[in-house]
Coordinates of N, CA and C in Angstrom, one line a residue:
A1 N -17.9 -11.3 2.8 CA -18.5 -10.4 1.8 C -19.5 -11.2 1.0
D2 N -20.4 -10.5 0.4 CA -21.4 -11.2 -0.4 C -20.8 -11.7 -1.7
N3 N -21.3 -12.9 -2.1 CA -20.8 -13.6 -3.3 C -19.3 -13.8 -3.3
Y4 N -18.7 -13.9 -2.2 CA -17.2 -14.2 -2.1 C -17.0 -15.7 -2.0
Y5 N -16.2 -16.2 -2.8 CA -16.0 -17.7 -2.9 C -14.7 -18.1 -2.3
G6 N -14.0 -17.2 -1.6 CA -12.8 -17.6 -0.9 C -11.5 -17.6 -1.7
Y7 N -11.4 -16.9 -2.8 CA -10.2 -16.9 -3.6 C -10.1 -15.6 -4.3
D8 N -8.9 -15.2 -4.7 CA -8.6 -14.0 -5.4 C -8.6 -14.3 -6.9
D9 N -9.4 -13.5 -7.6 CA -9.5 -13.7 -9.1 C -9.9 -12.4 -9.7
A10 N -9.0 -11.9 -10.6 CA -9.2 -10.6 -11.3 C -10.5 -10.6 -12.2
I11 N -10.8 -11.7 -12.9 CA -12.0 -11.8 -13.7 C -13.2 -11.7 -12.8
F12 N -13.2 -12.4 -11.7 CA -14.4 -12.4 -10.8 C -14.5 -11.0 -10.3
A13 N -13.4 -10.3 -9.9 CA -13.5 -9.0 -9.3 C -14.0 -8.0 -10.4
S14 N -13.6 -8.2 -11.6 CA -14.0 -7.3 -12.7 C -15.5 -7.5 -12.9
C15 N -16.0 -8.7 -13.0 CA -17.4 -9.0 -13.2 C -18.2 -8.4 -12.0
R16 N -17.7 -8.6 -10.8 CA -18.4 -8.0 -9.6 C -18.5 -6.5 -9.7
L17 N -17.5 -5.9 -10.2 CA -17.5 -4.4 -10.3 C -18.5 -4.0 -11.4
V18 N -18.6 -4.7 -12.5 CA -19.6 -4.4 -13.5 C -21.0 -4.6 -13.0
E19 N -21.2 -5.7 -12.2 CA -22.5 -5.9 -11.6 C -22.9 -4.7 -10.7
L20 N -21.9 -4.3 -9.8 CA -22.2 -3.2 -8.9 C -22.6 -1.9 -9.7
L21 N -21.8 -1.6 -10.8 CA -22.1 -0.5 -11.6 C -23.4 -0.5 -12.3
S22 N -23.8 -1.7 -12.7 CA -25.0 -1.9 -13.5 C -26.3 -1.7 -12.6
K23 N -26.1 -1.9 -11.2 CA -27.2 -1.7 -10.3 C -27.2 -0.3 -9.7
S24 N -26.4 0.6 -10.1 CA -26.3 1.9 -9.6 C -26.4 3.0 -10.6
D25 N -26.9 4.1 -10.2 CA -27.0 5.3 -11.2 C -25.7 6.1 -11.1
K26 N -24.8 5.7 -10.2 CA -23.6 6.5 -10.0 C -22.5 5.9 -11.0
T27 N -21.6 6.8 -11.3 CA -20.4 6.4 -12.1 C -19.4 5.8 -11.1
I28 N -18.4 5.1 -11.6 CA -17.4 4.5 -10.7 C -16.6 5.7 -10.0
S29 N -16.4 6.8 -10.6 CA -15.8 7.9 -9.9 C -16.6 8.4 -8.8
E30 N -17.9 8.5 -9.0 CA -18.8 8.9 -7.9 C -18.8 7.9 -6.7
M31 N -18.8 6.6 -7.1 CA -18.7 5.6 -6.0 C -17.4 5.7 -5.2
L32 N -16.3 6.0 -5.9 CA -15.0 6.0 -5.2 C -14.7 7.4 -4.6
S33 N -15.6 8.4 -4.8 CA -15.2 9.7 -4.3 C -15.1 9.8 -2.8
D34 N -15.8 9.0 -2.0 CA -15.7 9.0 -0.6 C -14.5 8.3 0.0
I35 N -13.8 7.5 -0.8 CA -12.7 6.7 -0.3 C -11.4 7.7 -0.3
P36 N -10.7 7.7 0.8 CA -9.6 8.6 0.9 C -8.5 8.3 -0.1
K37 N -7.8 9.3 -0.6 CA -6.8 9.1 -1.6 C -5.5 8.8 -0.9
Y38 N -4.8 7.8 -1.3 CA -3.5 7.5 -0.8 C -2.4 7.6 -1.8
F39 N -1.2 8.0 -1.4 CA -0.1 8.2 -2.4 C 0.9 7.1 -2.1
S40 N 1.5 6.6 -3.1 CA 2.5 5.6 -3.0 C 3.7 6.0 -3.8
T41 N 4.9 5.9 -3.2 CA 6.1 6.2 -4.0 C 6.7 4.9 -4.4
P42 N 7.5 4.9 -5.5 CA 8.1 3.7 -6.0 C 9.2 3.3 -5.0
E43 N 9.4 2.0 -5.0 CA 10.5 1.4 -4.2 C 11.8 1.9 -4.7
I44 N 12.7 2.4 -3.9 CA 14.0 2.8 -4.2 C 15.0 1.8 -3.9
R45 N 15.7 1.2 -4.8 CA 16.7 0.2 -4.6 C 18.1 0.8 -4.8
V46 N 19.0 0.5 -3.8 CA 20.3 1.0 -3.9 C 21.2 -0.2 -3.7
D47 N 22.1 -0.5 -4.6 CA 23.1 -1.6 -4.5 C 24.0 -1.3 -3.3
C48 N 24.1 -2.3 -2.4 CA 24.9 -2.2 -1.2 C 25.4 -3.6 -0.8
P49 N 26.7 -3.6 -0.4 CA 27.2 -4.9 0.1 C 26.5 -5.4 1.3
D50 N 26.2 -6.7 1.3 CA 25.4 -7.3 2.5 C 26.0 -6.9 3.8
E51 N 27.3 -6.9 3.9 CA 27.9 -6.6 5.3 C 27.7 -5.2 5.7
K52 N 27.3 -4.3 4.9 CA 27.1 -2.9 5.3 C 25.6 -2.5 5.5
K53 N 24.7 -3.4 5.0 CA 23.2 -3.1 5.0 C 22.7 -2.7 6.4
F54 N 23.0 -3.6 7.4 CA 22.4 -3.3 8.7 C 23.0 -2.1 9.4
E55 N 24.2 -1.8 9.1 CA 24.9 -0.6 9.7 C 24.2 0.6 9.0
I56 N 24.0 0.6 7.8 CA 23.4 1.8 7.1 C 22.0 2.0 7.6
V57 N 21.2 1.0 7.7 CA 19.8 1.1 8.2 C 19.8 1.6 9.6
S58 N 20.7 1.1 10.4 CA 20.8 1.6 11.8 C 21.1 3.1 11.8
N59 N 22.0 3.5 11.0 CA 22.4 4.9 11.0 C 21.2 5.8 10.5
I60 N 20.5 5.3 9.5 CA 19.3 6.1 9.0 C 18.3 6.2 10.1
K61 N 18.0 5.1 10.8 CA 17.1 5.0 11.9 C 17.5 6.0 13.0
N62 N 18.7 6.0 13.4 CA 19.2 6.9 14.4 C 19.1 8.4 14.0
Y63 N 19.3 8.6 12.8 CA 19.2 10.0 12.3 C 17.7 10.5 12.3
F64 N 16.8 9.7 11.8 CA 15.4 10.1 11.7 C 14.6 10.1 13.0
E65 N 15.0 9.1 13.9 CA 14.2 9.0 15.1 C 14.3 10.1 16.1
K66 N 15.3 11.0 15.9 CA 15.4 12.2 16.7 C 14.2 13.1 16.6
D67 N 13.7 13.2 15.4 CA 12.6 14.2 15.1 C 11.3 13.5 14.6
H68 N 11.3 12.2 14.4 CA 10.2 11.6 13.8 C 9.9 10.2 14.5
K69 N 8.6 9.8 14.4 CA 8.3 8.5 14.9 C 8.7 7.5 13.9
I70 N 9.3 6.4 14.3 CA 9.8 5.4 13.4 C 9.2 4.1 13.7
I71 N 8.8 3.4 12.7 CA 8.3 2.0 12.8 C 9.4 1.1 12.1
D72 N 9.9 0.1 12.8 CA 10.9 -0.7 12.3 C 10.6 -2.2 12.4
V73 N 9.4 -2.6 12.3 CA 9.0 -4.0 12.5 C 9.5 -4.9 11.4
D74 N 9.2 -4.6 10.1 CA 9.7 -5.4 9.0 C 10.8 -4.7 8.3
D75 N 10.7 -3.4 8.2 CA 11.7 -2.6 7.6 C 11.6 -1.2 8.2
L76 N 12.1 -0.2 7.7 CA 12.1 1.1 8.3 C 11.1 2.0 7.6
H77 N 10.2 2.6 8.5 CA 9.1 3.5 8.0 C 9.1 4.8 8.8
Q78 N 9.0 5.9 8.2 CA 8.9 7.2 8.9 C 7.4 7.6 8.9
L79 N 6.9 8.0 10.1 CA 5.5 8.4 10.1 C 5.5 9.9 10.0

């Protein structure tokens, strides 16, 4: 990317955003209007004894994979 120095930095990102906005007649909302909107749900944490966790996840997977595509690489996701 242009002017990328190989590190993550919030101040640099903010300055870069201000630079892009200053060179455009569009508002930030107009610039972002073409980007698809994604929704995120909060993480749900349930206390569970360690010895039961794998059994519960396996049961959930078995239940949902009957009707849904499941990804279980790092954890369990329903598509």
